[in-house]
PDB file of C-alpha atoms in Angstrom:
ATOM      1  CA  UNK A   1       0.000   0.000   0.000  1.00 67.00           C
ATOM      2  CA  UNK A   2       2.820   2.417   0.798  1.00 74.00           C
ATOM      3  CA  UNK A   3       4.063   2.353  -2.800  1.00 79.00           C
ATOM      4  CA  UNK A   4       0.722   3.717  -4.041  1.00 79.00           C
ATOM      5  CA  UNK A   5       1.168   6.745  -1.780  1.00 78.00           C
ATOM      6  CA  UNK A   6       4.729   7.030  -3.039  1.00 84.00           C
ATOM      7  CA  UNK A   7       3.418   7.257  -6.633  1.00 82.00           C
ATOM      8  CA  UNK A   8       1.034  10.024  -5.528  1.00 79.00           C
ATOM      9  CA  UNK A   9       3.871  12.004  -3.905  1.00 83.00           C
ATOM     10  CA  UNK A  10       6.386  11.517  -6.736  1.00 84.00           C
ATOM     11  CA  UNK A  11       3.801  12.515  -9.375  1.00 80.00           C
ATOM     12  CA  UNK A  12       2.976  15.618  -7.294  1.00 81.00           C
ATOM     13  CA  UNK A  13       6.632  16.680  -7.391  1.00 83.00           C
ATOM     14  CA  UNK A  14       7.314  15.673 -10.989  1.00 83.00           C
ATOM     15  CA  UNK A  15       4.580  17.833 -12.549  1.00 79.00           C
ATOM     16  CA  UNK A  16       6.329  21.266 -12.258  1.00 78.00           C
ATOM     17  CA  UNK A  17       9.742  19.693 -12.920  1.00 82.00           C
ATOM     18  CA  UNK A  18       8.496  18.063 -16.147  1.00 80.00           C
ATOM     19  CA  UNK A  19       7.068  21.416 -17.331  1.00 75.00           C
ATOM     20  CA  UNK A  20      10.472  23.048 -16.840  1.00 76.00           C
ATOM     21  CA  UNK A  21      12.270  20.193 -18.656  1.00 80.00           C
ATOM     22  CA  UNK A  22       9.770  20.422 -21.535  1.00 76.00           C
ATOM     23  CA  UNK A  23      10.556  24.148 -21.941  1.00 70.00           C
ATOM     24  CA  UNK A  24      14.300  23.417 -22.127  1.00 74.00           C
ATOM     25  CA  UNK A  25      13.695  20.597 -24.628  1.00 73.00           C
ATOM     26  CA  UNK A  26      11.604  22.864 -26.877  1.00 69.00           C
ATOM     27  CA  UNK A  27      14.276  25.593 -26.781  1.00 68.00           C
ATOM     28  CA  UNK A  28      16.914  23.049 -27.809  1.00 71.00           C
ATOM     29  CA  UNK A  29      14.660  21.669 -30.549  1.00 67.00           C
ATOM     30  CA  UNK A  30      13.905  25.135 -31.995  1.00 62.00           C
ATOM     31  CA  UNK A  31      17.491  26.415 -31.446  1.00 63.00           C
ATOM     32  CA  UNK A  32      16.232  29.562 -29.742  1.00 63.00           C
ATOM     33  CA  UNK A  33      15.239  30.746 -26.283  1.00 67.00           C
ATOM     34  CA  UNK A  34      11.514  30.996 -25.558  1.00 64.00           C
ATOM     35  CA  UNK A  35      10.629  34.467 -24.282  1.00 68.00           C
ATOM     36  CA  UNK A  36       8.385  33.874 -21.269  1.00 66.00           C
ATOM     37  CA  UNK A  37       5.299  36.134 -21.273  1.00 73.00           C
ATOM     38  CA  UNK A  38       2.249  36.498 -19.022  1.00 75.00           C
ATOM     39  CA  UNK A  39       0.318  34.313 -21.453  1.00 72.00           C
ATOM     40  CA  UNK A  40       2.910  31.534 -21.082  1.00 71.00           C
ATOM     41  CA  UNK A  41       2.739  31.862 -17.286  1.00 76.00           C
ATOM     42  CA  UNK A  42      -1.057  31.575 -17.258  1.00 77.00           C
ATOM     43  CA  UNK A  43      -0.997  28.561 -19.588  1.00 75.00           C
ATOM     44  CA  UNK A  44       1.664  26.849 -17.458  1.00 78.00           C
ATOM     45  CA  UNK A  45      -0.246  27.397 -14.196  1.00 80.00           C
ATOM     46  CA  UNK A  46      -3.458  26.111 -15.829  1.00 79.00           C
ATOM     47  CA  UNK A  47      -1.676  22.997 -17.082  1.00 78.00           C
ATOM     48  CA  UNK A  48      -0.089  22.291 -13.667  1.00 81.00           C
ATOM     49  CA  UNK A  49      -3.457  22.642 -11.892  1.00 82.00           C
ATOM     50  CA  UNK A  50      -5.109  20.367 -14.483  1.00 81.00           C
ATOM     51  CA  UNK A  51      -2.448  17.684 -13.957  1.00 81.00           C
ATOM     52  CA  UNK A  52      -2.834  18.037 -10.177  1.00 83.00           C
ATOM     53  CA  UNK A  53      -6.562  17.347 -10.624  1.00 84.00           C
ATOM     54  CA  UNK A  54      -5.634  14.007 -12.184  1.00 83.00           C
ATOM     55  CA  UNK A  55      -3.393  13.298  -9.210  1.00 83.00           C
ATOM     56  CA  UNK A  56      -6.236  14.022  -6.780  1.00 84.00           C
ATOM     57  CA  UNK A  57      -8.503  11.828  -8.931  1.00 84.00           C
ATOM     58  CA  UNK A  58      -5.973   9.056  -8.275  1.00 83.00           C
ATOM     59  CA  UNK A  59      -6.062   9.992  -4.558  1.00 85.00           C
ATOM     60  CA  UNK A  60      -9.818   9.351  -4.507  1.00 84.00           C
ATOM     61  CA  UNK A  61      -9.030   5.715  -5.300  1.00 84.00           C
ATOM     62  CA  UNK A  62      -6.431   5.529  -2.517  1.00 84.00           C
ATOM     63  CA  UNK A  63      -8.857   6.715   0.152  1.00 86.00           C
ATOM     64  CA  UNK A  64     -11.848   5.012  -1.536  1.00 84.00           C
ATOM     65  CA  UNK A  65     -13.941   8.198  -1.574  1.00 85.00           C
ATOM     66  CA  UNK A  66     -16.681   7.904  -4.216  1.00 83.00           C
ATOM     67  CA  UNK A  67     -18.121  11.476  -3.934  1.00 85.00           C
ATOM     68  CA  UNK A  68     -14.626  12.909  -4.314  1.00 86.00           C
ATOM     69  CA  UNK A  69     -14.114  10.719  -7.396  1.00 84.00           C
ATOM     70  CA  UNK A  70     -17.302  12.050  -9.012  1.00 84.00           C
ATOM     71  CA  UNK A  71     -16.527  15.686  -8.198  1.00 87.00           C
ATOM     72  CA  UNK A  72     -12.942  15.640  -9.460  1.00 85.00           C
ATOM     73  CA  UNK A  73     -13.826  13.442 -12.454  1.00 84.00           C
ATOM     74  CA  UNK A  74     -16.615  15.871 -13.367  1.00 83.00           C
ATOM     75  CA  UNK A  75     -14.213  18.840 -13.139  1.00 85.00           C
ATOM     76  CA  UNK A  76     -11.714  17.046 -15.396  1.00 82.00           C
ATOM     77  CA  UNK A  77     -14.499  16.336 -17.917  1.00 82.00           C
ATOM     78  CA  UNK A  78     -15.622  19.986 -17.928  1.00 81.00           C
ATOM     79  CA  UNK A  79     -12.048  21.219 -18.495  1.00 81.00           C
ATOM     80  CA  UNK A  80     -11.524  18.591 -21.199  1.00 78.00           C
ATOM     81  CA  UNK A  81     -14.701  19.601 -23.052  1.00 76.00           C
ATOM     82  CA  UNK A  82     -13.694  23.272 -22.751  1.00 76.00           C
ATOM     83  CA  UNK A  83     -10.241  22.535 -24.193  1.00 74.00           C
ATOM     84  CA  UNK A  84     -11.762  20.495 -27.023  1.00 70.00           C
ATOM     85  CA  UNK A  85     -14.144  23.319 -27.952  1.00 68.00           C
ATOM     86  CA  UNK A  86     -11.242  25.833 -27.982  1.00 67.00           C
ATOM     87  CA  UNK A  87      -9.106  23.621 -30.203  1.00 61.00           C
ATOM     88  CA  UNK A  88     -11.771  23.693 -32.926  1.00 59.00           C
ATOM     89  CA  UNK A  89     -10.707  27.205 -33.874  1.00 56.00           C
ATOM     90  CA  UNK A  90      -7.130  26.078 -34.611  1.00 57.00           C
ATOM     91  CA  UNK A  91      -6.039  23.976 -37.549  1.00 54.00           C
ATOM     92  CA  UNK A  92      -2.403  23.026 -37.073  1.00 55.00           C
ATOM     93  CA  UNK A  93      -1.013  19.550 -36.443  1.00 52.00           C
ATOM     94  CA  UNK A  94      -0.453  20.057 -32.705  1.00 54.00           C
ATOM     95  CA  UNK A  95      -4.016  21.292 -32.200  1.00 58.00           C
ATOM     96  CA  UNK A  96      -5.453  18.350 -34.131  1.00 63.00           C
ATOM     97  CA  UNK A  97      -3.363  15.899 -32.086  1.00 64.00           C
ATOM     98  CA  UNK A  98      -4.482  17.480 -28.795  1.00 64.00           C
ATOM     99  CA  UNK A  99      -8.075  17.552 -30.016  1.00 67.00           C
ATOM    100  CA  UNK A 100      -8.136  13.796 -30.690  1.00 71.00           C
ATOM    101  CA  UNK A 101      -6.230  13.002 -27.472  1.00 73.00           C
ATOM    102  CA  UNK A 102      -8.527  15.022 -25.206  1.00 72.00           C
ATOM    103  CA  UNK A 103     -11.617  13.675 -26.979  1.00 74.00           C
ATOM    104  CA  UNK A 104     -10.503  10.084 -26.335  1.00 79.00           C
ATOM    105  CA  UNK A 105      -9.659  10.898 -22.692  1.00 77.00           C
ATOM    106  CA  UNK A 106     -13.082  12.525 -22.274  1.00 78.00           C
ATOM    107  CA  UNK A 107     -14.885   9.466 -23.656  1.00 80.00           C
ATOM    108  CA  UNK A 108     -12.861   7.052 -21.499  1.00 82.00           C
ATOM    109  CA  UNK A 109     -13.412   9.064 -18.315  1.00 80.00           C
ATOM    110  CA  UNK A 110     -17.122   9.477 -19.059  1.00 81.00           C
ATOM    111  CA  UNK A 111     -17.559   5.737 -19.560  1.00 82.00           C
ATOM    112  CA  UNK A 112     -15.815   5.024 -16.253  1.00 81.00           C
ATOM    113  CA  UNK A 113     -17.794   7.584 -14.255  1.00 81.00           C
ATOM    114  CA  UNK A 114     -21.052   6.283 -15.707  1.00 81.00           C
ATOM    115  CA  UNK A 115     -20.029   2.718 -14.932  1.00 82.00           C
ATOM    116  CA  UNK A 116     -19.471   3.402 -11.213  1.00 82.00           C
ATOM    117  CA  UNK A 117     -22.851   5.120 -10.718  1.00 81.00           C
ATOM    118  CA  UNK A 118     -24.724   2.823  -8.312  1.00 81.00           C
ATOM    119  CA  UNK A 119     -28.219   3.759  -9.536  1.00 80.00           C
ATOM    120  CA  UNK A 120     -29.168   2.141 -12.876  1.00 81.00           C
ATOM    121  CA  UNK A 121     -31.889   4.721 -13.671  1.00 83.00           C
ATOM    122  CA  UNK A 122     -29.436   7.551 -13.081  1.00 79.00           C
ATOM    123  CA  UNK A 123     -26.947   5.694 -15.286  1.00 79.00           C
ATOM    124  CA  UNK A 124     -29.461   5.665 -18.142  1.00 84.00           C
ATOM    125  CA  UNK A 125     -30.071   9.412 -17.817  1.00 82.00           C
ATOM    126  CA  UNK A 126     -26.353  10.235 -17.685  1.00 80.00           C
ATOM    127  CA  UNK A 127     -25.655   8.009 -20.715  1.00 82.00           C
ATOM    128  CA  UNK A 128     -28.266   9.957 -22.732  1.00 83.00           C
ATOM    129  CA  UNK A 129     -26.775  13.297 -21.643  1.00 81.00           C
ATOM    130  CA  UNK A 130     -23.202  12.161 -22.364  1.00 78.00           C
ATOM    131  CA  UNK A 131     -24.195  10.832 -25.805  1.00 80.00           C
ATOM    132  CA  UNK A 132     -25.827  14.180 -26.643  1.00 82.00           C
ATOM    133  CA  UNK A 133     -22.704  16.083 -25.505  1.00 78.00           C
ATOM    134  CA  UNK A 134     -20.309  13.938 -27.526  1.00 75.00           C
ATOM    135  CA  UNK A 135     -22.603  14.070 -30.552  1.00 79.00           C
ATOM    136  CA  UNK A 136     -22.688  17.850 -30.301  1.00 78.00           C
ATOM    137  CA  UNK A 137     -18.901  18.004 -30.040  1.00 74.00           C
ATOM    138  CA  UNK A 138     -18.508  15.846 -33.160  1.00 74.00           C
ATOM    139  CA  UNK A 139     -20.936  18.097 -35.036  1.00 79.00           C
ATOM    140  CA  UNK A 140     -19.081  21.161 -33.796  1.00 74.00           C
ATOM    141  CA  UNK A 141     -15.816  19.603 -34.974  1.00 71.00           C
ATOM    142  CA  UNK A 142     -17.168  19.151 -38.510  1.00 75.00           C
ATOM    143  CA  UNK A 143     -18.546  22.700 -38.634  1.00 78.00           C
ATOM    144  CA  UNK A 144     -15.303  24.087 -37.193  1.00 73.00           C
ATOM    145  CA  UNK A 145     -13.131  22.341 -39.776  1.00 75.00           C
ATOM    146  CA  UNK A 146     -15.396  23.560 -42.594  1.00 81.00           C
ATOM    147  CA  UNK A 147     -15.123  27.150 -41.340  1.00 80.00           C
ATOM    148  CA  UNK A 148     -11.339  26.829 -40.999  1.00 77.00           C
ATOM    149  CA  UNK A 149     -11.012  25.610 -44.586  1.00 81.00           C
ATOM    150  CA  UNK A 150     -13.231  28.426 -45.868  1.00 85.00           C
ATOM    151  CA  UNK A 151     -11.141  31.008 -43.979  1.00 84.00           C
ATOM    152  CA  UNK A 152      -7.870  29.533 -45.277  1.00 82.00           C
ATOM    153  CA  UNK A 153      -9.173  29.576 -48.849  1.00 86.00           C
ATOM    154  CA  UNK A 154     -10.350  33.170 -48.430  1.00 87.00           C
ATOM    155  CA  UNK A 155      -6.985  34.299 -47.022  1.00 83.00           C
ATOM    156  CA  UNK A 156      -5.129  32.521 -49.826  1.00 84.00           C
ATOM    157  CA  UNK A 157      -7.308  34.226 -52.424  1.00 86.00           C
ATOM    158  CA  UNK A 158      -6.722  37.624 -50.801  1.00 84.00           C
ATOM    159  CA  UNK A 159      -2.956  37.015 -50.730  1.00 82.00           C
ATOM    160  CA  UNK A 160      -2.979  36.189 -54.435  1.00 83.00           C
ATOM    161  CA  UNK A 161      -4.731  39.493 -55.112  1.00 86.00           C
ATOM    162  CA  UNK A 162      -2.147  41.545 -53.215  1.00 88.00           C
ATOM    163  CA  UNK A 163       0.974  39.722 -54.417  1.00 90.00           C
ATOM    164  CA  UNK A 164       3.313  42.258 -56.077  1.00 91.00           C
ATOM    165  CA  UNK A 165       3.380  42.068 -59.865  1.00 92.00           C
ATOM    166  CA  UNK A 166       5.847  44.457 -61.483  1.00 93.00           C
ATOM    167  CA  UNK A 167       8.403  44.784 -64.252  1.00 92.00           C
ATOM    168  CA  UNK A 168      11.864  46.347 -64.359  1.00 92.00           C
ATOM    169  CA  UNK A 169      13.139  49.032 -66.706  1.00 90.00           C
ATOM    170  CA  UNK A 170      16.773  49.242 -67.843  1.00 89.00           C
ATOM    171  CA  UNK A 171      18.361  52.626 -67.161  1.00 85.00           C
ATOM    172  CA  UNK A 172      21.715  53.419 -68.731  1.00 77.00           C
ATOM    173  CA  UNK A 173      21.968  57.172 -68.230  1.00 72.00           C
ATOM    174  CA  UNK A 174      20.815  58.443 -64.859  1.00 68.00           C
ATOM    175  CA  UNK A 175      20.509  62.065 -66.007  1.00 63.00           C
ATOM    176  CA  UNK A 176      17.615  61.237 -68.366  1.00 66.00           C
ATOM    177  CA  UNK A 177      15.225  59.795 -65.794  1.00 68.00           C
ATOM    178  CA  UNK A 178      14.194  62.946 -63.880  1.00 63.00           C
ATOM    179  CA  UNK A 179      11.199  63.582 -66.164  1.00 67.00           C
ATOM    180  CA  UNK A 180      10.009  59.959 -66.070  1.00 76.00           C
ATOM    181  CA  UNK A 181      10.383  58.936 -62.429  1.00 78.00           C
ATOM    182  CA  UNK A 182       8.950  60.988 -59.554  1.00 74.00           C
ATOM    183  CA  UNK A 183      10.494  58.862 -56.784  1.00 81.00           C
ATOM    184  CA  UNK A 184      14.120  57.993 -56.099  1.00 81.00           C
ATOM    185  CA  UNK A 185      14.516  54.891 -53.958  1.00 86.00           C
ATOM    186  CA  UNK A 186      17.838  53.807 -52.475  1.00 85.00           C
ATOM    187  CA  UNK A 187      19.291  52.197 -49.320  1.00 86.00           C
ATOM    188  CA  UNK A 188      18.967  54.447 -46.275  1.00 80.00           C
ATOM    189  CA  UNK A 189      22.674  54.377 -45.414  1.00 77.00           C
ATOM    190  CA  UNK A 190      23.647  55.433 -48.958  1.00 76.00           C
ATOM    191  CA  UNK A 191      20.948  58.092 -49.021  1.00 67.00           C
ATOM    192  CA  UNK A 192      22.530  59.703 -45.949  1.00 61.00           C
ATOM    193  CA  UNK A 193      26.196  59.222 -46.803  1.00 63.00           C
ATOM    194  CA  UNK A 194      26.033  59.350 -50.590  1.00 58.00           C
ATOM    195  CA  UNK A 195      27.129  56.764 -53.126  1.00 56.00           C
ATOM    196  CA  UNK A 196      30.872  56.262 -53.217  1.00 57.00           C
ATOM    197  CA  UNK A 197      31.402  52.615 -54.135  1.00 58.00           C
ATOM    198  CA  UNK A 198      32.729  51.120 -57.338  1.00 66.00           C
ATOM    199  CA  UNK A 199      29.600  49.884 -59.100  1.00 77.00           C
ATOM    200  CA  UNK A 200      26.554  52.129 -59.416  1.00 83.00           C
ATOM    201  CA  UNK A 201      23.297  50.339 -60.303  1.00 88.00           C
ATOM    202  CA  UNK A 202      20.324  52.137 -61.856  1.00 88.00           C
ATOM    203  CA  UNK A 203      16.991  50.623 -62.836  1.00 91.00           C
ATOM    204  CA  UNK A 204      13.314  51.419 -62.791  1.00 91.00           C
ATOM    205  CA  UNK A 205      10.379  49.472 -61.352  1.00 92.00           C
ATOM    206  CA  UNK A 206       6.941  49.754 -62.892  1.00 92.00           C
ATOM    207  CA  UNK A 207       4.061  48.447 -60.797  1.00 92.00           C
ATOM    208  CA  UNK A 208       0.969  46.799 -62.251  1.00 91.00           C
ATOM    209  CA  UNK A 209      -2.580  47.854 -61.390  1.00 89.00           C
ATOM    210  CA  UNK A 210      -2.985  44.950 -58.938  1.00 86.00           C
ATOM    211  CA  UNK A 211      -1.760  46.180 -55.547  1.00 89.00           C
ATOM    212  CA  UNK A 212       0.534  48.407 -53.519  1.00 92.00           C
ATOM    213  CA  UNK A 213       3.852  47.018 -52.316  1.00 94.00           C
ATOM    214  CA  UNK A 214       6.918  48.249 -50.443  1.00 93.00           C
ATOM    215  CA  UNK A 215      10.615  47.765 -51.175  1.00 93.00           C
ATOM    216  CA  UNK A 216      12.027  47.029 -47.720  1.00 93.00           C
ATOM    217  CA  UNK A 217      15.621  45.847 -48.316  1.00 93.00           C
ATOM    218  CA  UNK A 218      18.305  45.432 -50.982  1.00 93.00           C
ATOM    219  CA  UNK A 219      21.034  42.826 -50.542  1.00 92.00           C
ATOM    220  CA  UNK A 220      24.515  43.559 -51.905  1.00 88.00           C
ATOM    221  CA  UNK A 221      28.105  43.136 -50.659  1.00 85.00           C
ATOM    222  CA  UNK A 222      26.806  40.119 -48.690  1.00 86.00           C
ATOM    223  CA  UNK A 223      24.587  42.278 -46.461  1.00 89.00           C
ATOM    224  CA  UNK A 224      20.966  43.362 -46.326  1.00 91.00           C
ATOM    225  CA  UNK A 225      20.499  47.146 -46.484  1.00 91.00           C
ATOM    226  CA  UNK A 226      17.314  48.827 -45.235  1.00 91.00           C
ATOM    227  CA  UNK A 227      15.256  50.949 -47.614  1.00 90.00           C
ATOM    228  CA  UNK A 228      13.078  53.472 -45.771  1.00 80.00           C
ATOM    229  CA  UNK A 229      12.500  56.462 -48.066  1.00 82.00           C
ATOM    230  CA  UNK A 230      10.315  56.618 -51.203  1.00 84.00           C
ATOM    231  CA  UNK A 231       9.938  52.840 -51.095  1.00 88.00           C
ATOM    232  CA  UNK A 232       6.142  52.431 -51.377  1.00 90.00           C
ATOM    233  CA  UNK A 233       4.988  51.761 -54.934  1.00 92.00           C
ATOM    234  CA  UNK A 234       1.311  52.388 -55.687  1.00 91.00           C
ATOM    235  CA  UNK A 235      -0.596  50.908 -58.623  1.00 91.00           C
ATOM    236  CA  UNK A 236       0.772  51.776 -62.085  1.00 90.00           C
ATOM    237  CA  UNK A 237       3.570  53.859 -60.564  1.00 90.00           C
ATOM    238  CA  UNK A 238       7.191  53.994 -61.729  1.00 89.00           C
ATOM    239  CA  UNK A 239      10.057  54.536 -59.310  1.00 90.00           C
ATOM    240  CA  UNK A 240      13.798  54.938 -59.855  1.00 90.00           C
ATOM    241  CA  UNK A 241      15.997  52.548 -57.822  1.00 90.00           C
ATOM    242  CA  UNK A 242      19.657  53.268 -57.207  1.00 88.00           C
ATOM    243  CA  UNK A 243      22.374  51.629 -55.132  1.00 89.00           C
ATOM    244  CA  UNK A 244      26.105  51.035 -55.257  1.00 86.00           C
ATOM    245  CA  UNK A 245      28.188  48.000 -54.334  1.00 83.00           C
ATOM    246  CA  UNK A 246      31.826  46.861 -54.312  1.00 81.00           C
ATOM    247  CA  UNK A 247      31.853  43.133 -54.949  1.00 70.00           C
ATOM    248  CA  UNK A 248      32.055  42.389 -58.663  1.00 68.00           C
ATOM    249  CA  UNK A 249      33.623  39.031 -59.494  1.00 64.00           C
ATOM    250  CA  UNK A 250      34.746  39.947 -63.037  1.00 65.00           C
ATOM    251  CA  UNK A 251      31.759  38.169 -64.545  1.00 70.00           C
ATOM    252  CA  UNK A 252      29.525  39.391 -67.346  1.00 77.00           C
ATOM    253  CA  UNK A 253      26.397  39.301 -65.168  1.00 85.00           C
ATOM    254  CA  UNK A 254      26.362  39.765 -61.379  1.00 86.00           C
ATOM    255  CA  UNK A 255      23.795  37.534 -59.621  1.00 86.00           C
ATOM    256  CA  UNK A 256      24.478  38.037 -55.897  1.00 87.00           C
ATOM    257  CA  UNK A 257      22.163  41.032 -55.361  1.00 90.00           C
ATOM    258  CA  UNK A 258      18.589  40.624 -54.125  1.00 94.00           C
ATOM    259  CA  UNK A 259      15.465  42.672 -53.521  1.00 94.00           C
ATOM    260  CA  UNK A 260      13.068  42.197 -50.584  1.00 94.00           C
ATOM    261  CA  UNK A 261       9.487  43.331 -51.200  1.00 95.00           C
ATOM    262  CA  UNK A 262       6.541  43.386 -48.788  1.00 93.00           C
ATOM    263  CA  UNK A 263       2.820  43.334 -49.606  1.00 92.00           C
ATOM    264  CA  UNK A 264       0.092  45.107 -47.615  1.00 90.00           C
ATOM    265  CA  UNK A 265      -0.235  42.074 -45.306  1.00 88.00           C
ATOM    266  CA  UNK A 266       3.508  42.243 -44.452  1.00 89.00           C
ATOM    267  CA  UNK A 267       4.272  39.036 -46.354  1.00 90.00           C
ATOM    268  CA  UNK A 268       7.775  39.160 -47.813  1.00 93.00           C
ATOM    269  CA  UNK A 269       8.847  38.258 -51.368  1.00 94.00           C
ATOM    270  CA  UNK A 270      12.406  37.936 -52.622  1.00 95.00           C
ATOM    271  CA  UNK A 271      13.814  38.618 -56.080  1.00 95.00           C
ATOM    272  CA  UNK A 272      17.234  37.885 -57.519  1.00 94.00           C
ATOM    273  CA  UNK A 273      18.697  40.758 -59.536  1.00 93.00           C
ATOM    274  CA  UNK A 274      20.727  40.046 -62.652  1.00 93.00           C
ATOM    275  CA  UNK A 275      23.023  43.047 -63.146  1.00 91.00           C
ATOM    276  CA  UNK A 276      25.161  43.781 -66.181  1.00 88.00           C
ATOM    277  CA  UNK A 277      27.845  46.424 -66.766  1.00 83.00           C
ATOM    278  CA  UNK A 278      27.168  49.130 -69.370  1.00 78.00           C
ATOM    279  CA  UNK A 279      29.851  51.410 -70.861  1.00 68.00           C
ATOM    280  CA  UNK A 280      28.373  54.795 -71.655  1.00 58.00           C
ATOM    281  CA  UNK A 281      28.874  56.546 -75.005  1.00 53.00           C
ATOM    282  CA  UNK A 282      30.022  53.367 -76.687  1.00 47.00           C
ATOM    283  CA  UNK A 283      28.372  50.089 -77.523  1.00 47.00           C
ATOM    284  CA  UNK A 284      31.703  48.248 -77.488  1.00 47.00           C
ATOM    285  CA  UNK A 285      34.929  48.800 -75.572  1.00 44.00           C
ATOM    286  CA  UNK A 286      37.815  47.055 -77.281  1.00 47.00           C
ATOM    287  CA  UNK A 287      40.872  48.193 -75.351  1.00 45.00           C
ATOM    288  CA  UNK A 288      42.067  49.039 -71.855  1.00 46.00           C
ATOM    289  CA  UNK A 289      42.637  52.657 -72.945  1.00 40.00           C
ATOM    290  CA  UNK A 290      39.053  53.025 -74.131  1.00 45.00           C
ATOM    291  CA  UNK A 291      37.827  51.426 -70.917  1.00 46.00           C
ATOM    292  CA  UNK A 292      39.749  53.980 -68.855  1.00 45.00           C
ATOM    293  CA  UNK A 293      38.285  56.901 -70.796  1.00 44.00           C
ATOM    294  CA  UNK A 294      34.651  55.747 -70.728  1.00 50.00           C
ATOM    295  CA  UNK A 295      32.280  56.014 -67.824  1.00 54.00           C
ATOM    296  CA  UNK A 296      30.378  52.936 -66.735  1.00 67.00           C
ATOM    297  CA  UNK A 297      27.166  52.084 -64.922  1.00 76.00           C
ATOM    298  CA  UNK A 298      25.172  48.972 -64.164  1.00 86.00           C
ATOM    299  CA  UNK A 299      21.548  48.100 -64.799  1.00 89.00           C
ATOM    300  CA  UNK A 300      19.266  45.106 -64.715  1.00 90.00           C
ATOM    301  CA  UNK A 301      19.081  42.544 -67.477  1.00 91.00           C
ATOM    302  CA  UNK A 302      16.742  40.227 -65.593  1.00 92.00           C
ATOM    303  CA  UNK A 303      14.883  39.581 -62.358  1.00 93.00           C
ATOM    304  CA  UNK A 304      13.628  36.297 -60.860  1.00 93.00           C
ATOM    305  CA  UNK A 305      11.489  35.524 -57.831  1.00 93.00           C
ATOM    306  CA  UNK A 306      13.220  33.198 -55.345  1.00 93.00           C
ATOM    307  CA  UNK A 307      12.636  31.759 -51.882  1.00 91.00           C
ATOM    308  CA  UNK A 308      14.576  33.161 -48.939  1.00 89.00           C
ATOM    309  CA  UNK A 309      16.263  29.777 -48.391  1.00 86.00           C
ATOM    310  CA  UNK A 310      17.645  29.918 -51.962  1.00 84.00           C
ATOM    311  CA  UNK A 311      19.491  33.190 -51.411  1.00 85.00           C
ATOM    312  CA  UNK A 312      23.247  32.741 -51.522  1.00 67.00           C
ATOM    313  CA  UNK A 313      24.505  33.610 -48.041  1.00 64.00           C
ATOM    314  CA  UNK A 314      28.218  33.001 -47.493  1.00 55.00           C
ATOM    315  CA  UNK A 315      29.125  31.036 -44.373  1.00 52.00           C
TER     316      UNK A 315
END
């Protein structure tokens, strides 16, 4: 008999310890520290109290107290049904797993509590009530999943409507764009300090009539550079983009520059810039002397949408 009380005591102590270990395990799994907020504290306290209820449910068996068993079992059922109803509004894998788990626990506990009712007439009434509750929960689950799917489809359709659709314009001579482009967009640090690097890049962006978007960052010289001024592009608008970088690997087309764009819902899109060198005032440069006497600039010859994970980031 003593070992049963030992299980009760050990379980009582292990509950908060296991919560702490779970937090450390999740941080290690996600490779980042979980910032503890008031919401996390409330959820943790609620979980600890719920697990303690199960421990006291076990205690009701140790002391053979039937009223206590019904009271605590009923509280556990109410909390379980509440958790199940809340999980209907979520659609991720974890929520679905918890939903099924708590539903099974609720059924098992209900069957047991009904079984130990000494009055057969009362058993019949409780069975009818329990069947109605579980039937309602199953119906609610189906309705909830249908609503979730409809909301996901609606959000996806809205995202498609606001996805940036634009084209680029090659610009060879910067001096001739003042009458065409009303906005000059460039990295914030270069806007303040001026452009003084080796390779100046000029190109235009022409938006479609679909949606507004914002140019948030430009990646060059293996770094992301913030863009904060004149970076919102409304429908059918043209803007002039300018930046300067150092790293040119003596190739015909530079491909290690990228553009980060954000839609009105703050979703980010990434584009690889294909940049070529242009020698002004001459279509061909045949000698080193001519190269030294001609000015040069860089402009786009192509642009391609990419995923963030595909961006070349040196280790």
